[in-house]
PDB file of C-alpha atoms in Angstrom:
ATOM      1  CA  MET A   1      17.127 113.480-127.018  1.00 46.00           C
ATOM      2  CA  LYS A   2      18.436 116.110-129.524  1.00 46.00           C
ATOM      3  CA  ILE A   3      16.617 119.201-130.240  1.00 45.00           C
ATOM      4  CA  ARG A   4      17.375 120.997-133.694  1.00 46.00           C
ATOM      5  CA  LYS A   5      19.148 124.258-133.242  1.00 44.00           C
ATOM      6  CA  ARG A   6      16.885 125.956-135.868  1.00 40.00           C
ATOM      7  CA  SER A   7      13.884 125.164-133.876  1.00 43.00           C
ATOM      8  CA  VAL A   8      15.387 126.654-130.621  1.00 43.00           C
ATOM      9  CA  VAL A   9      16.515 129.735-132.261  1.00 40.00           C
ATOM     10  CA  PHE A  10      13.189 130.250-133.881  1.00 39.00           C
ATOM     11  CA  ILE A  11      11.298 129.779-130.597  1.00 42.00           C
ATOM     12  CA  VAL A  12      13.700 132.223-128.765  1.00 43.00           C
ATOM     13  CA  CYS A  13      13.459 134.793-131.710  1.00 45.00           C
ATOM     14  CA  VAL A  14       9.751 134.705-131.444  1.00 43.00           C
ATOM     15  CA  ALA A  15       9.852 135.267-127.731  1.00 47.00           C
ATOM     16  CA  VAL A  16      12.312 138.077-128.149  1.00 42.00           C
ATOM     17  CA  PHE A  17      10.346 139.921-130.847  1.00 43.00           C
ATOM     18  CA  ALA A  18       7.127 139.643-128.753  1.00 48.00           C
ATOM     19  CA  SER A  19       8.912 141.195-125.713  1.00 49.00           C
ATOM     20  CA  VAL A  20      10.324 143.936-127.917  1.00 45.00           C
ATOM     21  CA  ALA A  21       7.076 144.765-129.515  1.00 49.00           C
ATOM     22  CA  SER A  22       5.344 145.055-126.021  1.00 50.00           C
ATOM     23  CA  SER A  23       8.304 146.996-124.346  1.00 49.00           C
ATOM     24  CA  SER A  24       9.591 150.504-124.551  1.00 51.00           C
ATOM     25  CA  ALA A  25      12.666 151.411-126.726  1.00 56.00           C
ATOM     26  CA  GLU A  26      14.730 149.078-124.387  1.00 71.00           C
ATOM     27  CA  GLU A  27      17.476 147.270-126.139  1.00 81.00           C
ATOM     28  CA  MET A  28      17.183 143.251-125.683  1.00 83.00           C
ATOM     29  CA  VAL A  29      19.865 140.818-126.426  1.00 86.00           C
ATOM     30  CA  ALA A  30      19.286 136.935-126.392  1.00 82.00           C
ATOM     31  CA  ARG A  31      22.303 134.483-126.546  1.00 81.00           C
ATOM     32  CA  ILE A  32      22.053 130.741-126.892  1.00 82.00           C
ATOM     33  CA  ASN A  33      24.785 128.462-125.766  1.00 81.00           C
ATOM     34  CA  PHE A  34      24.287 125.061-127.125  1.00 79.00           C
ATOM     35  CA  ASP A  35      27.148 123.634-125.055  1.00 80.00           C
ATOM     36  CA  ASP A  36      25.653 124.525-121.772  1.00 81.00           C
ATOM     37  CA  ARG A  37      23.444 121.663-120.851  1.00 80.00           C
ATOM     38  CA  ILE A  38      20.836 121.862-117.978  1.00 81.00           C
ATOM     39  CA  GLY A  39      19.906 118.310-118.137  1.00 83.00           C
ATOM     40  CA  VAL A  40      18.474 115.563-120.120  1.00 84.00           C
ATOM     41  CA  VAL A  41      14.817 115.370-121.206  1.00 84.00           C
ATOM     42  CA  GLY A  42      13.424 112.024-120.084  1.00 84.00           C
ATOM     43  CA  LYS A  43      12.177 109.771-122.937  1.00 84.00           C
ATOM     44  CA  GLU A  44       8.833 109.299-121.332  1.00 84.00           C
ATOM     45  CA  MET A  45       8.045 112.851-122.332  1.00 85.00           C
ATOM     46  CA  TYR A  46       7.623 111.630-125.857  1.00 86.00           C
ATOM     47  CA  GLY A  47       5.113 108.976-125.259  1.00 89.00           C
ATOM     48  CA  GLY A  48       1.807 108.087-127.082  1.00 91.00           C
ATOM     49  CA  PHE A  49      -1.727 107.623-125.839  1.00 91.00           C
ATOM     50  CA  ILE A  50      -4.407 104.874-126.630  1.00 91.00           C
ATOM     51  CA  GLU A  51      -8.048 105.394-125.728  1.00 93.00           C
ATOM     52  CA  HIS A  52     -11.111 103.720-126.623  1.00 91.00           C
ATOM     53  CA  LEU A  53     -12.703 106.294-128.916  1.00 88.00           C
ATOM     54  CA  GLY A  54     -13.668 106.427-132.543  1.00 87.00           C
ATOM     55  CA  ARG A  55     -11.044 104.278-134.495  1.00 89.00           C
ATOM     56  CA  ASN A  56      -8.282 104.755-132.232  1.00 91.00           C
ATOM     57  CA  VAL A  57      -8.314 101.058-130.962  1.00 92.00           C
ATOM     58  CA  TYR A  58     -10.850  99.225-133.105  1.00 92.00           C
ATOM     59  CA  GLY A  59      -9.886  99.879-136.669  1.00 91.00           C
ATOM     60  CA  GLY A  60      -6.588 101.673-135.551  1.00 92.00           C
ATOM     61  CA  VAL A  61      -4.082  99.479-133.554  1.00 93.00           C
ATOM     62  CA  TYR A  62      -6.374  96.591-133.545  1.00 94.00           C
ATOM     63  CA  ASP A  63      -8.470  95.243-136.475  1.00 95.00           C
ATOM     64  CA  PRO A  64      -8.418  91.547-136.963  1.00 94.00           C
ATOM     65  CA  ASP A  65     -10.559  91.894-140.211  1.00 92.00           C
ATOM     66  CA  ASP A  66      -7.894  94.001-141.931  1.00 92.00           C
ATOM     67  CA  VAL A  67      -5.525  92.342-144.542  1.00 93.00           C
ATOM     68  CA  GLN A  68      -2.743  94.492-142.964  1.00 91.00           C
ATOM     69  CA  SER A  69      -3.241  92.847-139.361  1.00 94.00           C
ATOM     70  CA  ASP A  70      -1.167  89.993-138.054  1.00 94.00           C
ATOM     71  CA  SER A  71      -2.315  86.863-136.420  1.00 94.00           C
ATOM     72  CA  ASP A  72      -3.112  88.729-133.222  1.00 94.00           C
ATOM     73  CA  GLY A  73      -5.181  91.090-134.990  1.00 94.00           C
ATOM     74  CA  PHE A  74      -2.769  94.177-134.665  1.00 95.00           C
ATOM     75  CA  ARG A  75      -2.182  96.385-137.559  1.00 96.00           C
ATOM     76  CA  LYS A  76       1.307  95.813-138.914  1.00 95.00           C
ATOM     77  CA  ASP A  77       1.502  99.107-140.568  1.00 94.00           C
ATOM     78  CA  VAL A  78       0.742 101.086-137.394  1.00 94.00           C
ATOM     79  CA  ILE A  79       3.377  98.967-135.367  1.00 95.00           C
ATOM     80  CA  ALA A  80       5.935  99.644-138.239  1.00 95.00           C
ATOM     81  CA  GLU A  81       5.319 103.419-138.012  1.00 93.00           C
ATOM     82  CA  LEU A  82       5.405 103.593-134.141  1.00 93.00           C
ATOM     83  CA  LYS A  83       8.594 101.498-134.017  1.00 93.00           C
ATOM     84  CA  GLU A  84      10.220 103.956-136.435  1.00 93.00           C
ATOM     85  CA  LEU A  85       9.131 106.869-134.132  1.00 92.00           C
ATOM     86  CA  ASP A  86      10.717 104.880-131.262  1.00 91.00           C
ATOM     87  CA  THR A  87       7.866 105.909-128.991  1.00 91.00           C
ATOM     88  CA  PRO A  88       8.848 104.672-125.555  1.00 94.00           C
ATOM     89  CA  ILE A  89       5.678 104.455-123.560  1.00 95.00           C
ATOM     90  CA  PHE A  90       1.795 104.519-124.091  1.00 95.00           C
ATOM     91  CA  ARG A  91      -0.870 105.573-121.870  1.00 96.00           C
ATOM     92  CA  TYR A  92      -4.063 103.452-121.752  1.00 94.00           C
ATOM     93  CA  PRO A  93      -7.073 103.130-121.648  1.00 94.00           C
ATOM     94  CA  GLY A  94      -7.873 106.923-121.490  1.00 88.00           C
ATOM     95  CA  GLY A  95      -8.869 109.752-121.390  1.00 90.00           C
ATOM     96  CA  CYS A  96     -12.431 110.159-120.429  1.00 90.00           C
ATOM     97  CA  TYR A  97     -13.044 106.570-121.070  1.00 90.00           C
ATOM     98  CA  THR A  98     -11.258 105.788-117.937  1.00 92.00           C
ATOM     99  CA  ASP A  99     -14.220 107.366-115.616  1.00 91.00           C
ATOM    100  CA  LEU A 100     -16.434 104.118-116.385  1.00 91.00           C
ATOM    101  CA  TRP A 101     -13.542 101.793-117.290  1.00 92.00           C
ATOM    102  CA  CYS A 102     -13.672  98.363-115.277  1.00 94.00           C
ATOM    103  CA  TRP A 103     -10.692  96.590-116.239  1.00 95.00           C
ATOM    104  CA  GLU A 104     -12.165  93.382-115.339  1.00 96.00           C
ATOM    105  CA  ASP A 105     -14.315  93.492-118.449  1.00 95.00           C
ATOM    106  CA  GLY A 106     -11.441  93.376-120.787  1.00 95.00           C
ATOM    107  CA  VAL A 107      -9.776  90.133-119.574  1.00 96.00           C
ATOM    108  CA  GLY A 108     -10.646  86.464-119.875  1.00 94.00           C
ATOM    109  CA  PRO A 109     -12.030  84.649-122.967  1.00 95.00           C
ATOM    110  CA  ARG A 110     -13.245  87.159-125.449  1.00 93.00           C
ATOM    111  CA  GLN A 111     -16.664  85.622-126.210  1.00 93.00           C
ATOM    112  CA  LYS A 112     -17.327  85.915-122.329  1.00 95.00           C
ATOM    113  CA  ARG A 113     -16.548  89.536-122.276  1.00 96.00           C
ATOM    114  CA  PRO A 114     -19.325  91.918-121.687  1.00 96.00           C
ATOM    115  CA  VAL A 115     -20.587  94.586-124.297  1.00 96.00           C
ATOM    116  CA  ARG A 116     -20.920  98.004-122.619  1.00 94.00           C
ATOM    117  CA  LEU A 117     -22.359 101.334-123.925  1.00 92.00           C
ATOM    118  CA  ASP A 118     -19.729 104.043-123.715  1.00 90.00           C
ATOM    119  CA  PRO A 119     -21.624 107.332-123.007  1.00 90.00           C
ATOM    120  CA  TYR A 120     -18.897 109.598-123.891  1.00 88.00           C
ATOM    121  CA  TRP A 121     -18.313 108.387-127.362  1.00 85.00           C
ATOM    122  CA  LYS A 122     -21.738 106.994-128.054  1.00 87.00           C
ATOM    123  CA  GLN A 123     -20.506 103.574-129.176  1.00 88.00           C
ATOM    124  CA  LYS A 124     -20.586 100.074-128.116  1.00 92.00           C
ATOM    125  CA  GLU A 125     -17.610  98.626-126.467  1.00 92.00           C
ATOM    126  CA  ASP A 126     -17.149  94.815-126.764  1.00 94.00           C
ATOM    127  CA  ASN A 127     -13.963  94.726-124.709  1.00 94.00           C
ATOM    128  CA  SER A 128     -12.087  92.562-127.400  1.00 95.00           C
ATOM    129  CA  PHE A 129      -9.081  94.581-126.936  1.00 95.00           C
ATOM    130  CA  GLY A 130      -8.211  94.888-123.108  1.00 95.00           C
ATOM    131  CA  LEU A 131      -5.076  94.652-120.761  1.00 96.00           C
ATOM    132  CA  HIS A 132      -3.659  91.248-122.156  1.00 97.00           C
ATOM    133  CA  GLU A 133      -4.122  92.793-125.638  1.00 97.00           C
ATOM    134  CA  PHE A 134      -2.534  96.105-124.797  1.00 96.00           C
ATOM    135  CA  VAL A 135       0.603  94.391-123.178  1.00 96.00           C
ATOM    136  CA  LYS A 136       1.036  92.080-126.143  1.00 97.00           C
ATOM    137  CA  TRP A 137       0.818  94.936-128.544  1.00 96.00           C
ATOM    138  CA  LEU A 138       3.304  96.872-126.509  1.00 96.00           C
ATOM    139  CA  ASP A 139       5.795  94.003-126.791  1.00 95.00           C
ATOM    140  CA  LYS A 140       5.488  94.263-130.525  1.00 96.00           C
ATOM    141  CA  VAL A 141       6.074  97.988-130.597  1.00 95.00           C
ATOM    142  CA  GLY A 142       8.840  97.937-128.049  1.00 94.00           C
ATOM    143  CA  ALA A 143       7.171 100.349-125.505  1.00 95.00           C
ATOM    144  CA  GLU A 144       6.234 100.386-122.031  1.00 95.00           C
ATOM    145  CA  PRO A 145       2.710 100.450-120.458  1.00 96.00           C
ATOM    146  CA  MET A 146       1.302 103.452-118.329  1.00 96.00           C
ATOM    147  CA  ILE A 147      -2.169 102.534-116.976  1.00 96.00           C
ATOM    148  CA  THR A 148      -4.682 105.272-116.081  1.00 96.00           C
ATOM    149  CA  LEU A 149      -6.442 104.303-112.862  1.00 97.00           C
ATOM    150  CA  ASN A 150     -10.290 105.073-112.598  1.00 95.00           C
ATOM    151  CA  LEU A 151     -10.231 107.464-109.669  1.00 94.00           C
ATOM    152  CA  SER A 152     -13.504 109.075-110.773  1.00 93.00           C
ATOM    153  CA  ASN A 153     -15.775 106.440-109.799  1.00 92.00           C
ATOM    154  CA  ARG A 154     -13.654 103.611-108.168  1.00 91.00           C
ATOM    155  CA  GLY A 155     -10.583 104.016-105.916  1.00 91.00           C
ATOM    156  CA  VAL A 156      -7.808 102.522-103.800  1.00 95.00           C
ATOM    157  CA  ILE A 157      -9.040  98.947-103.410  1.00 96.00           C
ATOM    158  CA  ASP A 158      -9.459  98.637-107.320  1.00 96.00           C
ATOM    159  CA  ALA A 159      -5.979 100.128-107.825  1.00 96.00           C
ATOM    160  CA  ALA A 160      -4.474  97.701-105.518  1.00 97.00           C
ATOM    161  CA  ARG A 161      -6.228  94.709-107.139  1.00 97.00           C
ATOM    162  CA  LEU A 162      -5.453  95.940-110.579  1.00 97.00           C
ATOM    163  CA  TRP A 163      -1.729  96.227-109.424  1.00 97.00           C
ATOM    164  CA  GLU A 164      -1.839  92.804-108.191  1.00 98.00           C
ATOM    165  CA  TYR A 165      -3.308  91.441-111.432  1.00 97.00           C
ATOM    166  CA  CYS A 166      -0.724  93.229-113.562  1.00 97.00           C
ATOM    167  CA  ASN A 167       2.310  92.757-111.518  1.00 97.00           C
ATOM    168  CA  PHE A 168       2.374  89.946-108.786  1.00 97.00           C
ATOM    169  CA  PRO A 169       3.906  86.695-109.955  1.00 96.00           C
ATOM    170  CA  GLY A 170       1.424  84.359-108.596  1.00 95.00           C
ATOM    171  CA  GLY A 171      -0.323  82.714-105.469  1.00 96.00           C
ATOM    172  CA  THR A 172      -3.010  85.383-104.965  1.00 97.00           C
ATOM    173  CA  ALA A 173      -6.650  85.831-106.335  1.00 97.00           C
ATOM    174  CA  GLU A 174      -5.763  88.380-109.100  1.00 97.00           C
ATOM    175  CA  SER A 175      -2.319  87.162-110.026  1.00 97.00           C
ATOM    176  CA  ASP A 176      -3.774  83.664-110.399  1.00 97.00           C
ATOM    177  CA  ARG A 177      -6.515  85.111-112.416  1.00 96.00           C
ATOM    178  CA  ARG A 178      -4.046  86.706-114.778  1.00 97.00           C
ATOM    179  CA  ARG A 179      -2.163  83.378-115.178  1.00 97.00           C
ATOM    180  CA  ALA A 180      -5.494  81.570-115.788  1.00 96.00           C
ATOM    181  CA  ASN A 181      -6.176  84.299-118.609  1.00 96.00           C
ATOM    182  CA  GLY A 182      -3.031  83.159-120.398  1.00 93.00           C
ATOM    183  CA  ASP A 183      -0.128  85.344-118.997  1.00 95.00           C
ATOM    184  CA  GLU A 184       1.923  83.722-116.425  1.00 94.00           C
ATOM    185  CA  ARG A 185       4.622  86.334-116.791  1.00 95.00           C
ATOM    186  CA  PRO A 186       3.687  89.597-114.842  1.00 97.00           C
ATOM    187  CA  PHE A 187       3.102  92.646-117.188  1.00 96.00           C
ATOM    188  CA  GLY A 188       5.484  94.820-115.137  1.00 95.00           C
ATOM    189  CA  VAL A 189       3.431  98.005-115.133  1.00 96.00           C
ATOM    190  CA  LYS A 190       5.716 100.764-113.489  1.00 96.00           C
ATOM    191  CA  TYR A 191       3.753 104.001-114.440  1.00 96.00           C
ATOM    192  CA  TRP A 192       0.361 104.694-113.003  1.00 97.00           C
ATOM    193  CA  CYS A 193      -1.725 107.628-114.005  1.00 95.00           C
ATOM    194  CA  LEU A 194      -3.917 108.792-110.971  1.00 96.00           C
ATOM    195  CA  GLY A 195      -7.097 109.424-112.808  1.00 93.00           C
ATOM    196  CA  ASN A 196      -8.066 111.644-115.875  1.00 92.00           C
ATOM    197  CA  GLU A 197      -8.859 115.315-115.782  1.00 92.00           C
ATOM    198  CA  ILE A 198     -11.042 114.765-112.706  1.00 92.00           C
ATOM    199  CA  TYR A 199     -11.100 118.535-112.114  1.00 92.00           C
ATOM    200  CA  GLY A 200     -13.216 118.971-115.191  1.00 92.00           C
ATOM    201  CA  SER A 201     -16.956 119.607-115.307  1.00 93.00           C
ATOM    202  CA  TRP A 202     -16.984 117.140-118.414  1.00 92.00           C
ATOM    203  CA  GLU A 203     -15.861 114.267-116.499  1.00 90.00           C
ATOM    204  CA  ILE A 204     -18.291 111.744-115.051  1.00 90.00           C
ATOM    205  CA  GLY A 205     -17.071 111.609-111.368  1.00 89.00           C
ATOM    206  CA  GLN A 206     -15.554 115.191-111.195  1.00 94.00           C
ATOM    207  CA  LYS A 207     -14.123 116.072-107.891  1.00 94.00           C
ATOM    208  CA  ASP A 208     -12.796 119.116-106.213  1.00 95.00           C
ATOM    209  CA  ALA A 209      -9.098 119.571-105.482  1.00 95.00           C
ATOM    210  CA  VAL A 210      -9.141 118.480-101.936  1.00 96.00           C
ATOM    211  CA  THR A 211     -11.254 115.314-102.543  1.00 95.00           C
ATOM    212  CA  TYR A 212      -9.078 114.298-105.496  1.00 94.00           C
ATOM    213  CA  GLY A 213      -5.943 115.120-103.692  1.00 95.00           C
ATOM    214  CA  GLN A 214      -6.838 112.941-100.787  1.00 96.00           C
ATOM    215  CA  LEU A 215      -7.790 110.110-102.988  1.00 96.00           C
ATOM    216  CA  ALA A 216      -4.718 110.489-105.151  1.00 96.00           C
ATOM    217  CA  ARG A 217      -2.559 110.337-102.092  1.00 96.00           C
ATOM    218  CA  GLU A 218      -4.109 107.191-100.543  1.00 97.00           C
ATOM    219  CA  THR A 219      -3.952 105.427-103.988  1.00 97.00           C
ATOM    220  CA  GLY A 220      -0.331 106.569-104.434  1.00 96.00           C
ATOM    221  CA  LYS A 221       0.382 105.209-100.937  1.00 97.00           C
ATOM    222  CA  VAL A 222      -0.828 101.668-101.512  1.00 97.00           C
ATOM    223  CA  LEU A 223       0.786 101.408-105.042  1.00 97.00           C
ATOM    224  CA  LYS A 224       4.232 102.481-103.384  1.00 97.00           C
ATOM    225  CA  LEU A 225       3.661 100.028-100.555  1.00 97.00           C
ATOM    226  CA  LEU A 226       3.027  97.246-103.119  1.00 97.00           C
ATOM    227  CA  ASP A 227       5.999  98.536-105.112  1.00 96.00           C
ATOM    228  CA  PRO A 228       8.383 101.226-103.882  1.00 96.00           C
ATOM    229  CA  LYS A 229       9.624 101.696-107.467  1.00 95.00           C
ATOM    230  CA  ALA A 230       6.055 102.560-108.833  1.00 96.00           C
ATOM    231  CA  VAL A 231       5.846 105.895-110.533  1.00 95.00           C
ATOM    232  CA  THR A 232       2.600 107.823-110.033  1.00 96.00           C
ATOM    233  CA  ILE A 233       1.439 110.620-112.374  1.00 92.00           C
TER     234      ILE A 233
END
């Protein structure tokens, strides 16, 4: 991905001036060689983020009652803007929301999905936008999914079953459940985020470094046993 030369020069100049201001009378010189490439920045670095808070999902990407929405309830204007940005990947469903996320609530017939109270954002969650809606929306945007796993209050077994639901073709309890819910084709989720800010005191399910490290290691282990190409973040 290209970086504008003026932006790079500005950043370097600011850094140099800051160093000069804090140093003695030493002369400092900065040279930039735009032909000397170190490497390529991965496109995933320019991804997006969708969380169930405020109007991010409901009234944002998904609003069946809006005149600008398509037949699936997705805002066409939002899709158009994101396609223009060429955003390659989106992280879902959070954020702090992930701490109490039960992915099972957001699959199956909408009229049977439970309404939950979200303590973080003080709002009702009717789960009308879940995994299937997220993947369908991504198909329209032209982006890949990144799923954040609930390692705050769930764990390894849940991660394995979610992988099975999303990625296994069929013939198991969770993959057949996905097929029964309308998607015979696996979602093909490659990127898995191992929890969200679990170090923070604001998180429901905060863990110390050792506890989180052990849980993240074992969760990553089962994901890579299921799919050696899985990417854990």
